[in-house]
C-alpha positions as a printed Julia matrix, in Angstrom:
195×3 Matrix{Float64}:
  81.63  19.2   -147.91
  77.91  19.73  -146.57
  78.97  18.78  -142.78
  82.08  20.87  -143.07
  80.19  23.92  -144.46
  76.98  23.36  -142.07
  79.2   22.98  -138.76
  78.52  25.85  -136.29
  79.93  26.51  -132.65
  76.6   26.09  -130.73
  75.97  28.24  -127.51
  72.42  27.11  -126.86
  71.17  23.68  -126.38
  67.85  21.95  -125.8
  67.18  20.07  -122.81
  66.97  16.9   -124.89
  68.94  13.61  -124.01
  71.58  12.03  -126.46
  71.43   8.53  -127.0
  74.34   6.28  -126.3
  74.26   5.11  -129.87
  74.79   8.39  -131.25
  77.53   9.19  -128.48
  79.35   5.98  -129.59
  78.99   6.5   -133.55
  80.57  10.15  -132.6
  83.9    8.8   -130.66
  84.02   6.24  -133.25
  84.39   8.85  -135.72
  87.05  10.53  -133.56
  88.93   7.14  -133.42
  89.01   7.13  -137.27
  91.43  10.09  -137.22
  94.97   9.98  -138.31
  97.74  10.22  -135.74
 101.55  10.9   -135.33
 103.19   7.5   -135.5
  99.43   5.7   -134.9
  99.75   6.57  -131.12
  95.97   7.22  -131.25
  96.65   9.75  -127.97
  93.24  10.43  -127.11
  90.78   9.52  -124.59
  87.11  10.72  -124.37
  85.17  10.62  -120.96
  81.44  11.41  -121.34
  79.87  13.31  -118.24
  75.87  13.54  -118.12
  73.47  14.26  -115.51
  74.53  14.42  -112.03
  78.09  13.53  -113.08
  78.05  16.46  -115.88
  76.86  18.89  -112.96
  79.61  17.93  -110.74
  82.65  18.23  -113.18
  81.07  21.72  -113.81
  81.02  22.57  -110.35
  84.8   21.61  -110.1
  85.26  23.6   -113.0
  83.66  26.51  -111.46
  85.56  26.33  -108.28
  89.18  26.42  -110.3
  87.77  29.52  -112.33
  87.0   31.22  -109.1
  90.64  29.9   -107.67
  92.28  31.47  -110.7
  90.15  34.55  -110.69
  91.37  35.15  -107.17
  95.0   34.09  -107.35
  96.19  34.0   -110.9
  98.52  31.07  -110.15
  98.25  29.13  -113.48
  97.79  31.72  -116.19
  98.64  35.41  -114.57
  99.18  37.03  -118.19
  95.71  35.41  -119.74
  93.41  36.62  -117.01
  91.33  39.03  -119.51
  90.35  35.33  -120.77
  88.6   34.54  -117.29
  85.47  36.24  -118.12
  85.18  34.27  -121.3
  85.88  31.22  -119.36
  82.96  31.9   -117.02
  80.64  32.55  -119.95
  81.79  29.25  -121.48
  80.93  27.51  -118.11
  77.37  28.8   -118.29
  76.99  27.5   -122.0
  78.62  24.07  -120.81
  75.71  23.91  -118.09
  73.06  23.88  -120.79
  74.73  21.04  -122.69
  73.22  17.65  -121.82
  76.53  16.04  -122.54
  80.07  17.3   -122.06
  82.78  15.15  -123.15
  86.55  15.51  -121.86
  89.41  15.23  -124.07
  92.65  13.62  -122.4
  96.06  13.06  -124.2
  97.08   9.94  -122.95
 100.58  10.89  -123.53
 100.74  13.93  -122.26
 101.62  15.86  -119.01
 100.46  18.86  -117.3
 101.11  21.93  -119.62
 102.35  23.74  -116.5
 105.42  21.4   -116.18
 108.47  21.94  -118.08
 109.47  19.31  -120.71
 112.5   18.92  -123.09
 112.75  19.55  -126.81
 111.71  15.64  -127.81
 108.76  15.5   -125.58
 107.51  18.84  -126.78
 107.94  17.71  -130.39
 105.88  14.74  -129.29
 103.29  16.53  -127.47
 102.71  18.81  -130.36
 102.22  15.94  -132.96
  99.66  14.36  -130.31
  97.79  17.61  -130.09
  97.79  17.86  -133.83
  96.4   14.28  -133.72
  93.95  15.15  -131.08
  93.03  18.06  -133.23
  92.02  15.7   -136.26
  89.97  13.45  -133.89
  88.19  16.36  -132.59
  87.46  17.69  -136.05
  85.91  14.32  -136.92
  83.56  14.27  -133.83
  82.46  17.67  -134.61
  81.49  16.68  -138.14
  79.87  13.52  -137.35
  77.87  15.28  -134.77
  76.73  17.59  -137.23
  75.71  14.75  -139.57
  73.81  13.35  -136.93
  71.96  16.76  -136.32
  73.58  17.53  -133.07
  75.32  20.79  -132.23
  78.98  21.13  -130.35
  81.24  23.58  -129.07
  84.97  22.78  -128.93
  86.09  24.26  -125.14
  89.7   25.22  -124.47
  88.86  27.28  -121.16
  89.24  24.28  -119.19
  92.81  25.69  -118.9
  92.04  27.71  -115.95
  90.98  25.02  -114.08
  93.32  22.34  -115.07
  94.46  21.36  -111.89
  91.15  21.0   -109.97
  89.72  19.27  -113.1
  92.29  16.77  -113.49
  92.13  15.8   -109.89
  88.72  15.35  -109.84
  88.6   13.31  -113.14
  91.26  10.98  -111.66
  92.76  10.16  -115.21
  96.4   10.03  -116.5
  97.6   12.16  -118.95
  96.77  15.61  -120.06
  93.52  17.54  -120.5
  93.17  19.06  -123.55
  89.78  20.76  -123.35
  86.12  19.66  -123.66
  83.29  19.22  -126.07
  79.61  20.23  -125.31
  77.09  18.28  -127.09
  73.48  18.52  -127.66
  70.66  19.41  -129.83
  70.87  22.99  -131.04
  68.53  25.67  -129.78
  69.95  28.37  -131.9
  70.95  28.69  -135.69
  74.11  30.98  -135.92
  75.31  32.32  -138.99
  78.43  31.27  -140.63
  81.55  33.08  -139.05
  83.54  35.25  -141.56
  86.69  33.35  -143.26
  89.83  34.69  -144.39
  89.81  34.55  -148.25
  92.08  31.79  -149.93
  94.65  34.38  -151.45
  95.14  35.52  -147.79
  96.04  32.27  -146.75
  97.48  30.27  -149.68
 100.82  30.71  -151.1
 102.45  28.41  -154.11
 106.17  28.44  -154.3
């Protein structure tokens, strides 16, 4: 419970590298998550140094294109300013971990009902894996930010990454340079129902 209670979304990072051993421990924790039909639909691509900078430049280009053309998410353009802010946060983290659903396809392509259910199950599985990653990072004294704003630059990022599957998001990883307070949580009485 300590890691669960102490985990925070970190938006400021120290300029300090993360060891390969720590990264591998974190990804190993992610690989231990339960998954629907044991499909283990996750792939994690770690970006550091120049490759991290290139990835984030591609993301910035995609965000600017979406800002100008509104092709992918025209009804969500209100979220673009937050996406640009997230990009600046990502630039301060020494490690960016890209999350791929190895069974997925672009969320901008149509799928049938069977494929949608499989996608939902795989996304839940990946969520469990990501939570393991966040908790292991907390245990190791590292900070993280789970990022979904990659959706605005989806096509540019997938083309540059060059991996099959579906881009689910990213995780910023590094030593925290802030100590945010816990965010408010709903009360148990508001989220729990017995029948």
